Short mmCIF file of C-alpha atoms in Angstrom, two decimals:
data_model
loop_
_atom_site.label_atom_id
_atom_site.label_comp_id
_atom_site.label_asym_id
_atom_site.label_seq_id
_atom_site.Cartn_x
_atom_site.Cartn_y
_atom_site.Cartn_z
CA UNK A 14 73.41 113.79 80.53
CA UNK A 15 70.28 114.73 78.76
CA UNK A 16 70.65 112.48 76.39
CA UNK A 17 70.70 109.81 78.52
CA UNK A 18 67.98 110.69 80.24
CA UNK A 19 65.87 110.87 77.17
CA UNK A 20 67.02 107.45 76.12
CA UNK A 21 66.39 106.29 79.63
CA UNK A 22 62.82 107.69 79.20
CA UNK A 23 61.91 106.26 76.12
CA UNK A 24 63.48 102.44 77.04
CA UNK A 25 61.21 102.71 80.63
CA UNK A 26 57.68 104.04 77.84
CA UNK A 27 58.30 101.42 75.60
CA UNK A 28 58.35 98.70 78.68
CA UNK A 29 55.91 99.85 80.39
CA UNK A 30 53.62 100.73 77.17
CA UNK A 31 50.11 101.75 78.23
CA UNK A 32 50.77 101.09 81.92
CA UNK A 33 52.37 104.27 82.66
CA UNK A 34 49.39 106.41 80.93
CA UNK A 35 47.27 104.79 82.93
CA UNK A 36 48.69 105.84 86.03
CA UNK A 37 49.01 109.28 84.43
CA UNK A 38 53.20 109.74 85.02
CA UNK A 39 55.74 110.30 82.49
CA UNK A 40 58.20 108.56 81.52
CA UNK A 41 61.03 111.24 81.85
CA UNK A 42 59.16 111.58 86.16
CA UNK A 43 60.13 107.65 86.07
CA UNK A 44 63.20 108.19 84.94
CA UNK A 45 64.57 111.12 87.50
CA UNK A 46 62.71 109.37 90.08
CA UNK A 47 64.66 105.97 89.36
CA UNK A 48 68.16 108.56 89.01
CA UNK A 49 67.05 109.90 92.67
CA UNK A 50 66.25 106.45 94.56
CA UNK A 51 68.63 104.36 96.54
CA UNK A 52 71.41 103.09 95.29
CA UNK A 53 73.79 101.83 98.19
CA UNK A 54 72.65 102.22 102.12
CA UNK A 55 75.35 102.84 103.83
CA UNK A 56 73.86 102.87 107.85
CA UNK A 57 71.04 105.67 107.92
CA UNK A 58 72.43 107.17 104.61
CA UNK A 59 71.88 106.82 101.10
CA UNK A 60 74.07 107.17 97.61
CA UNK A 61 71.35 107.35 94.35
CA UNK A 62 71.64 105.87 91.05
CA UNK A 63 72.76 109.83 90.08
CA UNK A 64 75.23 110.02 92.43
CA UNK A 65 77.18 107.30 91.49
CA UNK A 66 76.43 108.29 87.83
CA UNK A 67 78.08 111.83 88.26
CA UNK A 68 81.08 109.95 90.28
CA UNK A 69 81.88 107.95 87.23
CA UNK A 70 81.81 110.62 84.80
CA UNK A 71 84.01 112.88 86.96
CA UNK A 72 86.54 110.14 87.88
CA UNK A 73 86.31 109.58 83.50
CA UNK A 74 87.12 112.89 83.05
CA UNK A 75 89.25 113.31 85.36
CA UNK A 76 91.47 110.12 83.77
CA UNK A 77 91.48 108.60 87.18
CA UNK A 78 92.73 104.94 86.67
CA UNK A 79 91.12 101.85 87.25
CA UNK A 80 87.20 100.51 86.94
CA UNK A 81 85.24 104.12 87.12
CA UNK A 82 82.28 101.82 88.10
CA UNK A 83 83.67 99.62 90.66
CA UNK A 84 85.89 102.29 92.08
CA UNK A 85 83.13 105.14 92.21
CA UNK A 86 80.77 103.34 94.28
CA UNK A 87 83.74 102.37 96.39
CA UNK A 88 84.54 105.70 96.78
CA UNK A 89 81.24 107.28 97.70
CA UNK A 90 80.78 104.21 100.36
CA UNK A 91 83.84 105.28 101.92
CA UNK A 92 83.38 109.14 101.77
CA UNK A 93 79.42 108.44 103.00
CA UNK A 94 81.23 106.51 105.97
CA UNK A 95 83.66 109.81 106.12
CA UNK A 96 80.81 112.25 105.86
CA UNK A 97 78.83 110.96 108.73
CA UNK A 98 82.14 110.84 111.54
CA UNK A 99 82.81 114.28 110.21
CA UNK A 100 78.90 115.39 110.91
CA UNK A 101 78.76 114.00 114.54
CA UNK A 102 81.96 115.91 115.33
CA UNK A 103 80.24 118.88 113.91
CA UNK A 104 82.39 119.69 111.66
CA UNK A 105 81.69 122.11 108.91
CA UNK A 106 83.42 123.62 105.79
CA UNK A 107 83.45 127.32 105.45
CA UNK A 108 81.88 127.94 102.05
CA UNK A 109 84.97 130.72 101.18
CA UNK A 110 87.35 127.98 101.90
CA UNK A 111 85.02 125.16 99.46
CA UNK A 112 85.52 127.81 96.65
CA UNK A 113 89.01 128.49 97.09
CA UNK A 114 89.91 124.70 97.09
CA UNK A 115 87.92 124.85 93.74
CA UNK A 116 89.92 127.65 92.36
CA UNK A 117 92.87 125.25 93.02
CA UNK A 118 91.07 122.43 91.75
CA UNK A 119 90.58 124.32 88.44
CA UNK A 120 94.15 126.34 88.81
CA UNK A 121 96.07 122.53 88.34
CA UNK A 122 94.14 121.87 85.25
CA UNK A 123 95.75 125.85 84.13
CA UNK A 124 92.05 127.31 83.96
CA UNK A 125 89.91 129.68 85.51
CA UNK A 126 87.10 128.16 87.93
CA UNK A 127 84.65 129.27 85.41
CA UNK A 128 86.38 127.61 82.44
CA UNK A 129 86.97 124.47 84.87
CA UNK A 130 83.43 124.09 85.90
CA UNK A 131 81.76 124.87 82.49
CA UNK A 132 84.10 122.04 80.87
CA UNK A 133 82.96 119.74 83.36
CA UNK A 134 79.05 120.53 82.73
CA UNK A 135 80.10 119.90 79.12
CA UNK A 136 81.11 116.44 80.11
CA UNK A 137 77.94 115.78 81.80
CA UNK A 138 79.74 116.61 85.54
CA UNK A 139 77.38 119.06 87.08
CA UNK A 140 78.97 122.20 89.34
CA UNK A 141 77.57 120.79 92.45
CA UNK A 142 79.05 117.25 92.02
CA UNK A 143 82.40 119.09 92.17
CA UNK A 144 81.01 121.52 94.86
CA UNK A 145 80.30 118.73 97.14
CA UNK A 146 83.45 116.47 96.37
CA UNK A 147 85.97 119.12 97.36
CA UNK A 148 83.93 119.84 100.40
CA UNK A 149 83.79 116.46 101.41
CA UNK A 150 87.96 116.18 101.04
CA UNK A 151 88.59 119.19 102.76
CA UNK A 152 85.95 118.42 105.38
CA UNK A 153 87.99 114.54 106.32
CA UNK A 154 91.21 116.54 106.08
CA UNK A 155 89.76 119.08 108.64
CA UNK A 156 88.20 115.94 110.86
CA UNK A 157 91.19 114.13 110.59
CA UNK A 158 93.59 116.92 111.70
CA UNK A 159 91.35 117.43 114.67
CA UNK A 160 91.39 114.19 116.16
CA UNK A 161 94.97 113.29 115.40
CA UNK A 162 97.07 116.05 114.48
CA UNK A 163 98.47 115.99 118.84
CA UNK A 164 99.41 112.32 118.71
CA UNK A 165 100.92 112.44 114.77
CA UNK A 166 103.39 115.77 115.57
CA UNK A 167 106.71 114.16 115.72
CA UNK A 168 108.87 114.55 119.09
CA UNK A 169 112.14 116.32 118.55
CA UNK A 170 113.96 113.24 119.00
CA UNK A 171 111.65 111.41 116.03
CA UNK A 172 112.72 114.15 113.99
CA UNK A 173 116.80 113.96 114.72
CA UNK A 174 116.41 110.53 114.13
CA UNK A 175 114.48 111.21 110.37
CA UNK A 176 117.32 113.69 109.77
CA UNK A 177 120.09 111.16 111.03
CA UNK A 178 121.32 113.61 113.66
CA UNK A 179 121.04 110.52 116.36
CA UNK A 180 121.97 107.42 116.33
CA UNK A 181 118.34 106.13 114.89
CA UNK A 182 116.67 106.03 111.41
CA UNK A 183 116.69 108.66 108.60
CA UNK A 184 114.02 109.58 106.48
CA UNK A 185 113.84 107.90 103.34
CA UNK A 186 111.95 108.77 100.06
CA UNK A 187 110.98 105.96 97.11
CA UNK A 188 110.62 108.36 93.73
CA UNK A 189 109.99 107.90 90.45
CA UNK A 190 111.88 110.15 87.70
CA UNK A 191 111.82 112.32 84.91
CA UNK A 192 114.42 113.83 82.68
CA UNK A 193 113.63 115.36 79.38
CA UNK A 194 116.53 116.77 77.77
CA UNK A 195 116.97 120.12 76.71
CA UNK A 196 117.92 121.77 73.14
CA UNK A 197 117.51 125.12 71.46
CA UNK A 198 115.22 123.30 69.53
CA UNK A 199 112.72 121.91 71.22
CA UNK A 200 112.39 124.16 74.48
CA UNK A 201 108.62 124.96 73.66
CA UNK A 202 107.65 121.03 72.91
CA UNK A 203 109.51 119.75 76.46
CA UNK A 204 107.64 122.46 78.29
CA UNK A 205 104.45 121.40 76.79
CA UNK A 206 105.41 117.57 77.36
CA UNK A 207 106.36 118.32 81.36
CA UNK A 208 103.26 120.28 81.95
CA UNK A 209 101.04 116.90 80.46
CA UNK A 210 103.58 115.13 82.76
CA UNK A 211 102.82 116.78 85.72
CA UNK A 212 99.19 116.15 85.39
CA UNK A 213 99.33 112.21 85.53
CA UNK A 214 97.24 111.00 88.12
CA UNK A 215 98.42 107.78 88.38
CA UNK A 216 101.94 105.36 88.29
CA UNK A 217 101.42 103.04 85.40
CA UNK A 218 101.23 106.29 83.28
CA UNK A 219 104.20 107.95 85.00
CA UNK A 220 105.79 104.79 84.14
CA UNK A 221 105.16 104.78 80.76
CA UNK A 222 106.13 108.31 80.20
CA UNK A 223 109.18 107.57 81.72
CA UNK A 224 110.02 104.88 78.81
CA UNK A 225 109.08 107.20 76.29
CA UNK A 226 110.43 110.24 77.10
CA UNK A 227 113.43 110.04 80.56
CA UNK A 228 116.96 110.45 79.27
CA UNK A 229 117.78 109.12 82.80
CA UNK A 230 119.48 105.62 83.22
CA UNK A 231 116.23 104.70 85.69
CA UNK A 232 113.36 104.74 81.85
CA UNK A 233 114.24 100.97 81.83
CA UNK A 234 112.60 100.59 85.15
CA UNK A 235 109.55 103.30 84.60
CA UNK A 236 111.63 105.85 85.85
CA UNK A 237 111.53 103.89 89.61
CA UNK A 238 114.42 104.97 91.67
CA UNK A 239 115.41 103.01 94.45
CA UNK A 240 114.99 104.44 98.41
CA UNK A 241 117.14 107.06 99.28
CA UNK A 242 118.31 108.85 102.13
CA UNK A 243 116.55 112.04 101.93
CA UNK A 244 119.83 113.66 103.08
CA UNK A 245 121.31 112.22 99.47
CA UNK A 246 119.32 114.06 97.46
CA UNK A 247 120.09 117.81 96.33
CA UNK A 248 119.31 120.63 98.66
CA UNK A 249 117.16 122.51 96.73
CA UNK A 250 115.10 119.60 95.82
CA UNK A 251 114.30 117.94 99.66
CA UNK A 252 111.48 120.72 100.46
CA UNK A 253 110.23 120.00 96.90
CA UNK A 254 109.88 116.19 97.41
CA UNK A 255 108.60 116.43 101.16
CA UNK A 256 105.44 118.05 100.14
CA UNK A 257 104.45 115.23 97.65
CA UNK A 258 101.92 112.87 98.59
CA UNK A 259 101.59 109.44 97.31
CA UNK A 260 101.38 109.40 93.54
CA UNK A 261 101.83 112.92 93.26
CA UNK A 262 103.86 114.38 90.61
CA UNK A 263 106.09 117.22 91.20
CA UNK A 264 106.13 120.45 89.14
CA UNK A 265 108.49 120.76 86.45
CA UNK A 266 112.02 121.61 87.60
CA UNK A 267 114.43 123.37 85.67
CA UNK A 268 117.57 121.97 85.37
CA UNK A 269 121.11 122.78 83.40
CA UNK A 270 119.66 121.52 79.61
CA UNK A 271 116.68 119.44 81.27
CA UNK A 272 113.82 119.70 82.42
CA UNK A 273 112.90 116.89 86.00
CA UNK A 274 109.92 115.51 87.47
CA UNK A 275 109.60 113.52 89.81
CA UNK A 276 106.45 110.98 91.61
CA UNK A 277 106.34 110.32 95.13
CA UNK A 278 106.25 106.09 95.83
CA UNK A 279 106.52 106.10 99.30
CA UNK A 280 108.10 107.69 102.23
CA UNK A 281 109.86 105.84 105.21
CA UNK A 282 111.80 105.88 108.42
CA UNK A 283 114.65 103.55 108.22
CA UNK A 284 115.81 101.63 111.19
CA UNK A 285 119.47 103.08 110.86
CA UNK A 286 120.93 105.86 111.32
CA UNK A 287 121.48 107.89 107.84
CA UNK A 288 124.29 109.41 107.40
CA UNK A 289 124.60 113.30 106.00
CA UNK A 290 127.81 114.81 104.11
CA UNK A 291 130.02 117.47 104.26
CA UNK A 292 131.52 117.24 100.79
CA UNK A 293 131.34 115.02 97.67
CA UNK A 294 133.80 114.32 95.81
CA UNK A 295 133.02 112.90 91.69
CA UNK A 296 134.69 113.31 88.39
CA UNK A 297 133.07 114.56 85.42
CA UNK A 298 134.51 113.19 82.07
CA UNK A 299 133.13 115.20 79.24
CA UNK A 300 132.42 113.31 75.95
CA UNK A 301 131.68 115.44 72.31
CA UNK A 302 128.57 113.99 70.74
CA UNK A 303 125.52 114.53 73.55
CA UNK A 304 123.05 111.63 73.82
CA UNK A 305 124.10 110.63 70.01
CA UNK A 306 124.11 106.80 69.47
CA UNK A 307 127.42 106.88 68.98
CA UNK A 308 128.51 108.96 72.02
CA UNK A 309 125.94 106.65 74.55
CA UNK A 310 127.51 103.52 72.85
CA UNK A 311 130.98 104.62 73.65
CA UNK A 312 129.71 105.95 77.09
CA UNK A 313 128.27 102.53 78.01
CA UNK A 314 131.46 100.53 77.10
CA UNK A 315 133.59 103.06 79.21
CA UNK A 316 131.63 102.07 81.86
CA UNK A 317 132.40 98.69 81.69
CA UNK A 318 136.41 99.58 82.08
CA UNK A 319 136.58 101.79 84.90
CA UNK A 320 136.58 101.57 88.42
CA UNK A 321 137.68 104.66 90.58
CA UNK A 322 137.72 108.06 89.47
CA UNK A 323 141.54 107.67 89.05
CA UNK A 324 140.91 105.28 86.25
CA UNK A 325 139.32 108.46 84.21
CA UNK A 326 142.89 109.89 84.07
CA UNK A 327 144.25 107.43 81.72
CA UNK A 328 141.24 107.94 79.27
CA UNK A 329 141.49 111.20 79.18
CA UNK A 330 145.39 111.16 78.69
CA UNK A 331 146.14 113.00 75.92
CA UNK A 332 143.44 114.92 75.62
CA UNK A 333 142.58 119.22 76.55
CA UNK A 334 142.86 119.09 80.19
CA UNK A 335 139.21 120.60 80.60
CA UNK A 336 137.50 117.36 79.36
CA UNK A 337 137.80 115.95 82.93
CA UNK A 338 137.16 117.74 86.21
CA UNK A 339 137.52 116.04 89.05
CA UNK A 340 135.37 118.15 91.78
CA UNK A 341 134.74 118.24 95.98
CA UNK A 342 132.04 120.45 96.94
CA UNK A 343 129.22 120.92 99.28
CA UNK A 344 125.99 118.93 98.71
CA UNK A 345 124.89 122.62 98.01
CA UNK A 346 127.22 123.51 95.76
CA UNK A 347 127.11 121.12 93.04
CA UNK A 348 124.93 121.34 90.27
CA UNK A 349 120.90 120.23 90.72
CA UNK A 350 120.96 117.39 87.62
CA UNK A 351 124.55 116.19 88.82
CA UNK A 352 123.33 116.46 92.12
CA UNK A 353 120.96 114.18 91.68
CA UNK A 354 122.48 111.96 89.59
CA UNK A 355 125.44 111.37 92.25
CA UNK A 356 122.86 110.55 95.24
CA UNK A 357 121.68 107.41 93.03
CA UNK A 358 125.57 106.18 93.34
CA UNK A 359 127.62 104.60 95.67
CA UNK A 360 131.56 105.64 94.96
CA UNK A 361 132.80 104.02 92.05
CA UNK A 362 129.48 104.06 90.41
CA UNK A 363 128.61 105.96 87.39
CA UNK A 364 125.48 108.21 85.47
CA UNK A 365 125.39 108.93 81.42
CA UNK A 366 121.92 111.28 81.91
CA UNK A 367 123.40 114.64 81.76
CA UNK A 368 124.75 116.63 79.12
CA UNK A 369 126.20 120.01 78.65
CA UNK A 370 126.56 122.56 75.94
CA UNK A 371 123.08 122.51 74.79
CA UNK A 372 123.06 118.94 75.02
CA UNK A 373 125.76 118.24 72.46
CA UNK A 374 128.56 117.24 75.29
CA UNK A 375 127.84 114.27 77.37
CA UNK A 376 129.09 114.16 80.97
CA UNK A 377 130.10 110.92 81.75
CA UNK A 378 129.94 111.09 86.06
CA UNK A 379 131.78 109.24 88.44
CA UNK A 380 131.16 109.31 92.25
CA UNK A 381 134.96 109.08 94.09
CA UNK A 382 133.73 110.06 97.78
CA UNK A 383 131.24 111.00 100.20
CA UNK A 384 132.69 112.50 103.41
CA UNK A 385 130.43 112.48 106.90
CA UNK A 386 128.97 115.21 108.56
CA UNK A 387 126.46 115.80 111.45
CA UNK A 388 125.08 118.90 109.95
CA UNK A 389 122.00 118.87 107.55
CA UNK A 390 120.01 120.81 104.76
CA UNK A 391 116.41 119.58 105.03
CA UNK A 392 114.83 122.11 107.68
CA UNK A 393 113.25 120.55 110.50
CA UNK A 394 110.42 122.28 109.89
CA UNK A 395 109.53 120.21 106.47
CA UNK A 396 110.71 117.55 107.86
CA UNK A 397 108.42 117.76 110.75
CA UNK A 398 105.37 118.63 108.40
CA UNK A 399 106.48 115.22 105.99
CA UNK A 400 106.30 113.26 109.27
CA UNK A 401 103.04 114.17 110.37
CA UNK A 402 101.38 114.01 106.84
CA UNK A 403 102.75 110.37 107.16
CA UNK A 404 100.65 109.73 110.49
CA UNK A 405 97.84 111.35 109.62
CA UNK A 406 97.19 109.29 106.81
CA UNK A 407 98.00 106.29 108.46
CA UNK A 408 95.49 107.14 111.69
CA UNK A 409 92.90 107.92 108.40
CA UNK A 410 93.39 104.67 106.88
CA UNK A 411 92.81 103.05 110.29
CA UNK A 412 90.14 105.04 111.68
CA UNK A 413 88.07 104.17 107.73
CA UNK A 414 88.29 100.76 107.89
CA UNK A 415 86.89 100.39 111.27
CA UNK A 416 84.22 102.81 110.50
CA UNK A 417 83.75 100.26 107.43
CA UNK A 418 83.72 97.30 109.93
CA UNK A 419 81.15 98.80 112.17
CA UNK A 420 79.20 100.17 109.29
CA UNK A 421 75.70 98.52 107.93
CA UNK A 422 75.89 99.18 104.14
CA UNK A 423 73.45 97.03 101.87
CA UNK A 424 72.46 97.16 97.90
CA UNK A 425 69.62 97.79 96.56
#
């Protein structure tokens, strides 16, 4: 920062030569006083040169995606606009609860709020940029939930329909996937590798890590699943993916010899009723070799020649009777990475992603059967809370670009 202020200072001297003398200022008061002045008017407020300089630098070290320039002043506009419906509701941010959303500011980067802060300042981010950005967040959360948070609760019928418990919609999610594979080996590097992961801010670079680095059938596509039935997805994992909010990455989550993450794309309530499952019913054929070239080669042309579950008998024919298990469970019961594997299949369909035996034994699954059932594993309690997240940030979205419409912003 300092040095650009000095270089500032000496560009406005050597313009303004002898004129500046004369009127007895220095360069470096020019310079913080052009910093300080009006940027964008937006209605009776104002966003200065500085402002939007500090936005850009945070939003470049913060690896944000897109035009820093372009999307800072954007931003401020928009938060200005935000700042002003939150100030004639008189609504105000306790400073305990500024600092605490700053400790979990600097907890998601893994360092103390000291540490955080001073490696900002080092970047040319001042503490009170940061101060007054969470602030402003948690102040449009707190306005929002005010004004909304009655008409976005869902009615118990919305939420039996989300669950599929009526004859209406289910709730549906739209993820993007992870799997690193697991060895003996390399435990230490995938941990590293999924805490970077979990960090990405935005999709193109979940994407791409996805092609590098997913063992799962979905890296040709970025790791993009296609929407699913919430009820489809493992137990365990529902409450995990109904508190992700759009382009949010998912902590790292331990799996048998993997290691899953997972971005949220979008979240939905379809116009048919989804139905939830008793039992499921796959076949697991177990192939020596793990993810070798070999063993995936052989693995993909299998693939190609078998149908039904009962087709696996007559390739494993011959062979130890444990290198095929043919299973019916509870969604529950069944293993997290098969789990989730089988709720990207319709019967008949099959998954080469996960492997056994410290990844040297590929498990080649089948899905035979789903069977019905009213009951359900999602709580309606996180279901309920994924619901009205939805609203609210619909009702934001609204609510902004009127206040945008209405607003008088000019340049200067």
């Amino acid at each position: 920062m300092q040095q650009n202020l000095t270089h500032l200072s000496r560009s406005l001297a050597q313009l303004l030569g002898g004129a500046v003398l004369a009127l007895g200022l220095s360069a470096t008061t020019i310079a913080a006083q052009s910093l300080f002045s009006p940027a964008v008017r937006v209605n009776q407020g104002i966003i200065t040169h500085f402002e939007l300089e500090q936005r850009v630098r945070l939003m470049e070290v913060l690896r944000i995606p897109g035009d820093p320039a372009k999307d800072a002043r954007r931003s401020l506009i928009e938060e200005k606009l935000k700042m002003q419906a939150v100030s004639e509701a008189g609504i105000e941010v306790p400073p305990e609860d500024v600092q605490q959303g700053i400790d979990d500011f600097a907890s998601r980067a893994r360092l103390s709020t000291d540490e955080f802060l001073a490696a900002l300042q080092n970047e040319g981010v001042s503490a009170e940029t940061v101060r007054d950005f969470v602030r402003n967040q948690m102040a449009w959360r707190d306005y929002i939930s005010a004004r909304y948070l009655a008409q976005a609760r869902p009615t118990e019928d919305e939420i039996n329909r989300a669950l599929g418990l009526s004859g209406g919609g289910g709730l549906q999610v739209l993820l993007s996937e992870i799997i690193i594979p697991i060895t003996p080996q390399t435990v230490d590097q995938v941990d590293d590798l999924a805490a970077q992961i979990a960090e990405l801010k935005s999709y193109d670079a979940f994407a791409t890590a996805a092609t590098q680095f997913s063992a799962a059938d979905t890296r040709a596509q970025g790791g993009q699943m296609p929407w699913l039935p919430l009820a489809q997805l493992p137990p365990a994992l529902q409450p995990v993916i109904l508190e992700l909010d759009p382009g949010e990455v998912s902590t790292p989550i331990t799996l048998p010899n993997a290691v899953a993450l997972f971005q949220m794309r979008g979240l939905r309530e379809a116009p048919v009723g989804t139905p939830r499952y008793a039992s499921i019913e796959y076949a697991a054929y177990a192939m020596a070799g793990g993810r070798s070239p070999e063993t995936l080669k052989a693995a993909a042309e299998l693939q190609q020649r078998v149908d039904t579950c009962d087709d696996l008998y007559g390739v494993a024919k011959g062979q130890p009777v444990e290198v095929l298990d043919r299973v019916t469970a509870k969604p529950g019961e069944i293993p997290q990475d098969i789990a989730l594997e089988l709720a990207k299949l319709d019967p008949g369909e099959t998954s080469i992603s996960v492997t056994r035996n410290n990844g040297q034994t590929l498990m080649f699954l089948m899905l035979c059967n789903r069977t019905r059932d009213l009951g359900g594993d999602a709580s309606r309690e996180d279901v309920a809370n994924a619901l009205t997240q939805q609203r609210l940030e619909t009702l934001a979205n609204s609510l902004l670009e009127h206040l945008r419409a209405d607003a008088i912003i000019t340049e200067e």
